[in-house]
């Protein structure tokens, strides 16, 4: 007699009329990833031209250090570490939203043009308007949103199919990349060099102001994404099935697209386009948590850990300091090759 399958084990958190159900394995995976990220963060705070011990780092974080050690940890290194964690989580969730909506593991905001659109909007602010950081955020957001609308309309044929949207998005991304290169070539030399360096995706210039502002926007967007996780999972079943379960399909899909684009645009405005985190993190999170579909929390924790690890490698392992975007491109390129290889083997 076979055992009865009662489904996955869940934890139920209740407070008054609000109840949250969490899959136990996802909670364990997220806890393990958070511990790994915390350990790597301490290592990143210790490492640099002025080496520190773990005790000095912990003491500085808890207010036990003053002077040079406090400045090195809290004022110089901590903004970069926090930015890597927060921006990585945002990119992981953004990728999870689009991969879930399009039901395709290749649905990365970078591949389908949304990151390039944000980059174009930010470049216009930098090279044409010479605007402030807030204007940069607005430009990146408008560029990403305009690109999302254009891709959606170009891919629309009695509805939107995931594969068609990805193909159209790749074409739009290539067009925008050409436009970005043209904008840089037409700019003054100093502006062009700054824009090109920023376009590689780097955390070098991130300050506390950018971390606080960008982190606040990302916190709100992550909350909205979390509130939309249930309709997102229902949309994976198809529009008709989701509608039969009470989901208002078009508003739910539009809201998720806005949240996903806004997450990518906020990160792009602060650090430039950091590629492939949003492609890789959701799939690694899904495999670790062994869930049937894409889930947001594992994608966020994997994205945070990957971004921090890539930045550590870029700064302290590479022969010369590199933008974090170059490391994530190498990481994502290898993963994309793995996806294509496994897909080819599956069809044989």
Coordinates of C-alpha atoms in Angstrom, one line a residue:
X1 CA 0.0 0.0 0.0
X2 CA 1.5 3.3 -1.1
X3 CA 1.8 6.3 1.3
X4 CA -0.6 9.1 0.8
X5 CA 1.0 12.3 -0.4
X6 CA -0.3 15.2 1.7
X7 CA 1.6 17.8 -0.3
X8 CA 4.4 20.1 0.8
X9 CA 4.9 21.0 4.4
X10 CA 4.0 24.6 5.2
X11 CA 4.3 27.0 8.1
X12 CA 1.3 29.1 8.9
X13 CA 1.9 32.5 10.5
X14 CA -1.3 34.2 11.9
X15 CA -1.8 37.6 13.4
X16 CA -5.4 38.6 13.9
X17 CA -7.2 38.3 10.6
X18 CA -4.0 38.0 8.6
X19 CA -2.5 34.6 7.9
X20 CA 0.6 33.8 5.8
X21 CA 1.4 30.3 4.5
X22 CA 5.1 29.6 3.9
X23 CA 6.6 26.4 2.4
X24 CA 9.0 24.9 5.0
X25 CA 11.7 24.0 2.5
X26 CA 11.6 27.6 1.0
X27 CA 12.0 29.0 4.5
X28 CA 15.0 26.7 5.2
X29 CA 16.6 27.6 1.8
X30 CA 16.1 31.3 2.3
X31 CA 17.5 31.1 5.9
X32 CA 20.6 29.2 4.6
X33 CA 21.1 31.8 1.8
X34 CA 20.7 34.7 4.3
X35 CA 23.4 33.2 6.5
X36 CA 25.7 32.7 3.5
X37 CA 25.1 36.3 2.4
X38 CA 25.8 37.6 6.0
X39 CA 29.1 35.7 6.1
X40 CA 30.1 37.0 2.7
X41 CA 29.1 40.5 3.7
X42 CA 31.4 40.4 6.7
X43 CA 34.2 39.0 4.5
X44 CA 33.7 41.9 2.0
X45 CA 33.8 44.4 4.9
X46 CA 37.1 42.9 6.2
X47 CA 38.8 42.8 2.8
X48 CA 40.5 45.7 1.1
X49 CA 43.8 47.8 1.1
X50 CA 43.3 48.2 4.8
X51 CA 42.6 44.7 6.2
X52 CA 40.3 44.3 9.2
X53 CA 39.4 41.4 11.5
X54 CA 35.9 40.0 11.8
X55 CA 35.8 41.3 15.4
X56 CA 36.7 44.9 14.2
X57 CA 33.9 44.7 11.6
X58 CA 31.3 43.5 14.1
X59 CA 32.4 46.1 16.6
X60 CA 32.2 48.9 14.0
X61 CA 28.7 47.8 13.0
X62 CA 27.5 47.7 16.6
X63 CA 29.0 51.1 17.4
X64 CA 32.0 49.9 19.3
X65 CA 34.6 51.5 17.0
X66 CA 35.4 55.1 16.3
X67 CA 37.8 56.9 14.0
X68 CA 39.4 55.2 11.0
X69 CA 38.0 51.7 11.5
X70 CA 34.4 53.1 11.8
X71 CA 34.9 55.2 8.7
X72 CA 36.3 52.3 6.7
X73 CA 33.5 49.9 7.6
X74 CA 30.4 52.1 7.9
X75 CA 31.1 55.0 5.6
X76 CA 33.3 53.4 2.8
X77 CA 32.6 49.7 2.5
X78 CA 29.1 49.2 4.0
X79 CA 27.2 51.2 1.3
X80 CA 28.7 49.0 -1.4
X81 CA 27.8 45.8 0.4
X82 CA 24.2 46.9 1.2
X83 CA 23.8 48.1 -2.4
X84 CA 24.9 44.7 -3.7
X85 CA 22.5 42.8 -1.5
X86 CA 19.5 45.1 -2.1
X87 CA 20.1 45.5 -5.8
X88 CA 20.7 41.8 -6.3
X89 CA 17.4 41.0 -4.5
X90 CA 15.6 43.5 -6.7
X91 CA 17.0 42.0 -9.9
X92 CA 16.2 38.4 -8.7
X93 CA 12.6 39.4 -8.0
X94 CA 12.3 41.3 -11.3
X95 CA 13.5 38.2 -13.2
X96 CA 11.1 36.0 -11.3
X97 CA 8.2 38.2 -12.2
X98 CA 8.9 38.1 -15.9
X99 CA 9.8 34.4 -16.0
X100 CA 6.6 33.6 -14.2
X101 CA 4.4 35.9 -16.4
X102 CA 5.9 34.6 -19.7
X103 CA 6.4 31.0 -18.4
X104 CA 9.9 31.0 -19.9
X105 CA 13.2 30.7 -18.2
X106 CA 14.8 33.0 -20.8
X107 CA 12.5 35.9 -19.9
X108 CA 15.2 38.2 -18.4
X109 CA 14.5 41.9 -18.4
X110 CA 18.0 42.4 -19.7
X111 CA 17.4 40.0 -22.7
X112 CA 14.0 41.4 -23.7
X113 CA 15.1 45.0 -23.7
X114 CA 13.7 46.5 -20.5
X115 CA 17.2 47.0 -18.9
X116 CA 18.4 48.6 -22.2
X117 CA 15.4 50.9 -22.2
X118 CA 16.2 52.0 -18.6
X119 CA 19.8 52.5 -19.7
X120 CA 18.7 54.6 -22.6
X121 CA 16.6 56.8 -20.4
X122 CA 19.4 57.2 -17.9
X123 CA 21.9 58.0 -20.7
X124 CA 19.6 60.8 -22.0
X125 CA 19.5 62.3 -18.5
X126 CA 23.3 62.0 -18.2
X127 CA 24.4 63.2 -21.6
X128 CA 21.6 65.5 -22.7
X129 CA 19.9 66.9 -19.6
X130 CA 22.9 66.6 -17.2
X131 CA 20.4 65.9 -14.5
X132 CA 20.5 65.0 -10.8
X133 CA 20.2 61.5 -9.3
X134 CA 16.4 61.9 -8.9
X135 CA 16.1 62.8 -12.6
X136 CA 18.3 59.8 -13.4
X137 CA 15.9 57.6 -11.6
X138 CA 13.0 59.1 -13.4
X139 CA 14.7 58.8 -16.8
X140 CA 15.6 55.1 -16.2
X141 CA 12.0 54.4 -15.1
X142 CA 10.5 56.2 -18.1
X143 CA 12.9 54.5 -20.5
X144 CA 12.1 51.0 -19.0
X145 CA 8.3 51.7 -19.1
X146 CA 8.4 53.0 -22.6
X147 CA 10.4 50.0 -23.8
X148 CA 7.9 47.6 -22.0
X149 CA 5.0 49.3 -23.7
X150 CA 6.7 49.2 -27.1
X151 CA 7.7 45.5 -26.8
X152 CA 4.1 44.6 -25.6
X153 CA 2.5 46.4 -28.5
X154 CA 4.9 45.0 -31.1
X155 CA 4.4 41.5 -29.8
X156 CA 0.6 41.8 -29.6
X157 CA -1.3 39.5 -32.0
X158 CA -4.7 38.7 -30.5
X159 CA -2.9 38.4 -27.2
X160 CA 0.7 38.1 -26.1
X161 CA 2.6 34.8 -26.3
X162 CA 5.7 34.5 -24.2
X163 CA 8.0 33.3 -27.0
X164 CA 6.9 36.1 -29.4
X165 CA 7.4 38.7 -26.7
X166 CA 10.9 37.4 -26.0
X167 CA 11.9 37.5 -29.7
X168 CA 10.5 41.0 -30.2
X169 CA 12.2 42.1 -26.9
X170 CA 15.6 40.8 -28.2
X171 CA 15.2 42.8 -31.4
X172 CA 14.2 46.0 -29.4
X173 CA 17.2 45.4 -27.1
X174 CA 19.6 45.3 -30.0
X175 CA 18.1 48.5 -31.4
X176 CA 18.4 50.3 -28.1
X177 CA 22.0 49.1 -27.7
X178 CA 22.8 50.7 -31.1
X179 CA 21.1 53.9 -29.9
X180 CA 23.0 53.9 -26.7
X181 CA 26.3 53.5 -28.5
X182 CA 25.4 56.3 -30.9
X183 CA 24.5 58.6 -27.9
X184 CA 27.9 57.8 -26.3
X185 CA 29.8 58.5 -29.6
X186 CA 28.1 61.9 -30.0
X187 CA 28.9 63.0 -26.4
X188 CA 31.9 64.9 -25.1
X189 CA 34.9 62.7 -24.3
X190 CA 34.6 63.0 -20.5
X191 CA 30.9 62.4 -20.5
X192 CA 31.3 59.5 -22.9
X193 CA 33.9 57.9 -20.7
X194 CA 31.8 58.3 -17.6
X195 CA 28.7 57.0 -19.3
X196 CA 30.6 54.0 -20.8
X197 CA 32.1 53.1 -17.4
X198 CA 28.7 53.5 -15.7
X199 CA 27.1 51.3 -18.5
X200 CA 29.3 48.4 -17.6
X201 CA 27.3 48.1 -14.3
X202 CA 29.4 49.1 -11.3
X203 CA 28.9 49.7 -7.6
X204 CA 32.0 52.0 -7.4
X205 CA 30.2 55.3 -7.1
X206 CA 27.4 54.1 -4.8
X207 CA 26.9 56.3 -1.8
X208 CA 24.6 56.1 1.3
X209 CA 22.2 58.6 -0.5
X210 CA 21.8 56.3 -3.4
X211 CA 21.4 53.3 -1.1
X212 CA 18.8 54.9 1.0
X213 CA 16.8 56.3 -1.9
X214 CA 17.1 53.3 -4.1
X215 CA 16.6 50.9 -1.2
X216 CA 13.4 52.7 -0.1
X217 CA 11.9 52.5 -3.6
X218 CA 13.0 48.8 -3.9
X219 CA 11.4 48.0 -0.5
X220 CA 8.1 49.4 -1.6
X221 CA 8.3 47.5 -4.9
X222 CA 9.3 44.3 -3.2
X223 CA 6.2 44.6 -0.9
X224 CA 4.0 45.1 -3.9
X225 CA 5.5 42.1 -5.6
X226 CA 5.0 40.0 -2.5
X227 CA 1.3 41.1 -2.4
X228 CA 1.0 40.1 -6.1
X229 CA 2.7 36.7 -5.6
X230 CA -0.6 34.8 -5.4
X231 CA -2.2 36.1 -8.6
X232 CA 1.3 35.6 -10.2
X233 CA 1.2 31.9 -9.4
X234 CA -2.4 31.7 -10.7
X235 CA -1.5 33.3 -14.0
X236 CA 1.1 30.5 -14.5
X237 CA -1.9 28.2 -15.0
X238 CA -3.1 30.3 -18.0
X239 CA -5.4 33.2 -18.4
X240 CA -8.6 31.2 -18.5
X241 CA -7.7 29.2 -15.4
X242 CA -6.6 32.3 -13.5
X243 CA -9.8 34.1 -14.4
X244 CA -11.9 31.2 -13.3
X245 CA -10.2 31.5 -9.8
X246 CA -11.2 35.2 -9.6
X247 CA -8.1 36.8 -10.9
X248 CA -8.6 40.0 -12.9
X249 CA -6.1 39.0 -15.6
X250 CA -5.2 42.2 -17.4
X251 CA -4.9 44.5 -14.3
X252 CA -2.9 41.8 -12.5
X253 CA -0.5 41.3 -15.4
X254 CA -0.1 45.0 -16.0
X255 CA 0.7 45.6 -12.3
X256 CA 3.3 42.9 -12.2
X257 CA 5.0 44.3 -15.4
X258 CA 5.1 47.8 -13.8
X259 CA 6.6 46.4 -10.6
X260 CA 9.2 44.3 -12.6
X261 CA 10.3 47.1 -14.8
X262 CA 10.4 49.6 -11.9
X263 CA 12.7 47.2 -10.0
X264 CA 15.1 46.9 -12.9
X265 CA 15.0 50.7 -13.6
X266 CA 15.7 51.6 -10.0
X267 CA 18.8 49.4 -9.9
X268 CA 19.9 50.7 -13.4
X269 CA 19.7 54.3 -12.2
X270 CA 21.9 53.6 -9.2
X271 CA 24.6 51.3 -10.7
X272 CA 24.1 50.9 -14.4
X273 CA 22.8 47.7 -16.0
X274 CA 23.9 44.6 -14.0
X275 CA 23.2 41.8 -16.4
X276 CA 22.0 38.2 -16.0
X277 CA 21.3 38.3 -12.2
X278 CA 17.6 38.4 -13.1
X279 CA 18.1 35.5 -15.5
X280 CA 19.9 33.2 -13.2
X281 CA 18.6 33.9 -9.7
X282 CA 14.9 32.7 -10.2
X283 CA 16.0 29.4 -11.7
X284 CA 18.6 28.6 -9.1
X285 CA 16.1 29.6 -6.4
X286 CA 13.4 27.3 -7.9
X287 CA 15.8 24.4 -8.0
X288 CA 17.0 24.9 -4.4
X289 CA 13.5 25.3 -3.1
X290 CA 12.2 22.5 -5.3
X291 CA 9.0 24.4 -6.1
X292 CA 6.8 23.7 -9.1
X293 CA 7.0 27.3 -10.3
X294 CA 8.9 30.5 -9.8
X295 CA 8.8 31.9 -6.3
X296 CA 9.9 35.3 -5.2
X297 CA 11.6 34.9 -1.9
X298 CA 14.3 32.3 -3.0
X299 CA 14.9 34.4 -6.2
X300 CA 15.5 37.5 -4.0
X301 CA 17.9 35.7 -1.6
X302 CA 19.8 34.0 -4.5
X303 CA 20.0 37.4 -6.4
X304 CA 21.4 39.1 -3.3
X305 CA 24.0 36.5 -2.7
X306 CA 25.0 36.3 -6.4
X307 CA 25.4 40.1 -6.7
X308 CA 27.5 40.3 -3.6
X309 CA 29.7 37.4 -4.6
X310 CA 30.2 38.8 -8.1
X311 CA 31.1 42.2 -6.7
X312 CA 33.6 40.5 -4.3
X313 CA 35.2 38.6 -7.1
X314 CA 35.3 41.8 -9.3
X315 CA 37.0 43.8 -6.5
X316 CA 39.3 41.3 -4.7
X317 CA 39.8 38.2 -6.8
X318 CA 40.3 39.6 -10.3
X319 CA 43.8 40.7 -11.2
X320 CA 42.5 44.3 -11.4
X321 CA 39.3 45.7 -10.1
X322 CA 36.4 45.3 -12.5
X323 CA 32.8 46.5 -12.7
X324 CA 30.5 43.9 -11.2
X325 CA 28.5 43.8 -14.5
X326 CA 31.5 42.1 -16.2
X327 CA 31.5 39.3 -13.7
X328 CA 27.7 38.8 -13.9
X329 CA 28.0 38.7 -17.8
X330 CA 30.5 35.9 -17.6
X331 CA 28.3 34.1 -15.0
X332 CA 25.1 34.6 -17.0
X333 CA 26.8 33.6 -20.3
X334 CA 27.8 30.3 -18.8
X335 CA 24.4 29.7 -17.4
X336 CA 22.7 30.6 -20.8
X337 CA 24.9 28.1 -22.5
X338 CA 23.9 25.5 -19.9
X339 CA 20.2 26.2 -20.5
X340 CA 20.6 25.9 -24.3
X341 CA 22.6 22.6 -23.9
X342 CA 20.1 21.0 -21.6
X343 CA 17.2 22.1 -23.8
X344 CA 18.9 20.6 -26.9
X345 CA 19.5 17.3 -25.0
X346 CA 15.9 17.2 -23.8
X347 CA 14.6 17.4 -27.4
X348 CA 16.9 14.7 -28.7

